[in-house]
């Protein structure tokens, strides 16, 4: 696995940085889940989908971080064949599910802004549950086909994965067989999984922008835009790095550049999501404040 060629001091520093990111990510996303569940004011479709996003981010980090931290701390660079396949499977599953969930969240914002009077009817609890399930489901077939197919190839004598987790491009470089058909599948799969949700998001926000421009007051425009800005920022961070990483699975791009791109969507984005949604959302900030004061009051009563 990666990072082993770096000096020991650098690896120790990376361990500390990644450990902090890991803890912040788990705590931040767990806090989003708990707050949106505990506060009745946040029992709306927007926060229902945000909880789902936080679950996905936690899952992705649990797949990647523990092994990476163990590698940096104990210099244990080995991973079993089954362990590598499992890590790849779940990283694909959570990544694909997040692509579709972000598109679903864009649709939710579209309905809220463009059809506010029909929003409670169109986005009822049953519909939201179906949309969330539809977002999670594509991860299963994509991860199953991609992982099973790739690990059915014969591998060369070298077994060094030049990456910080078992991702498709670095593992593909170890294959001793014609992978042309698999690469075609990977490109087509990327287009379907990344571009289709991305186009749905663009379509939703094009209509949202048109609706916002029709709002007469500047205050109304600002309020409507503020409900979408957090989601737009998360989408931009996630889709740009994901697209650049997977559109060319066996390209001539530097492996180091692909590692940095992978770090962006697997580590940085999951950490930033709860920060973005909490700092740029007054409802979440107010809910966090209410929760904190309730917990503080309860502690004082107990003491």
Short mmCIF file of C-alpha atoms in Angstrom, two decimals, residues 47 54 70 74 93 108 142 218 227 239 278:
data_model
loop_
_atom_site.label_atom_id
_atom_site.label_comp_id
_atom_site.label_asym_id
_atom_site.label_seq_id
_atom_site.Cartn_x
_atom_site.Cartn_y
_atom_site.Cartn_z
CA UNK A 47 -32.56 16.63 6.45
CA UNK A 54 -23.88 11.27 6.51
CA UNK A 70 -2.72 0.83 10.61
CA UNK A 74 2.45 -0.26 12.45
CA UNK A 93 -20.90 0.79 -3.24
CA UNK A 108 -35.61 17.80 -3.44
CA UNK A 142 -22.09 -1.73 -9.88
CA UNK A 218 -33.33 40.48 -3.15
CA UNK A 227 -30.82 26.66 0.76
CA UNK A 239 -18.00 15.11 -8.70
CA UNK A 278 -23.70 23.19 9.70
#
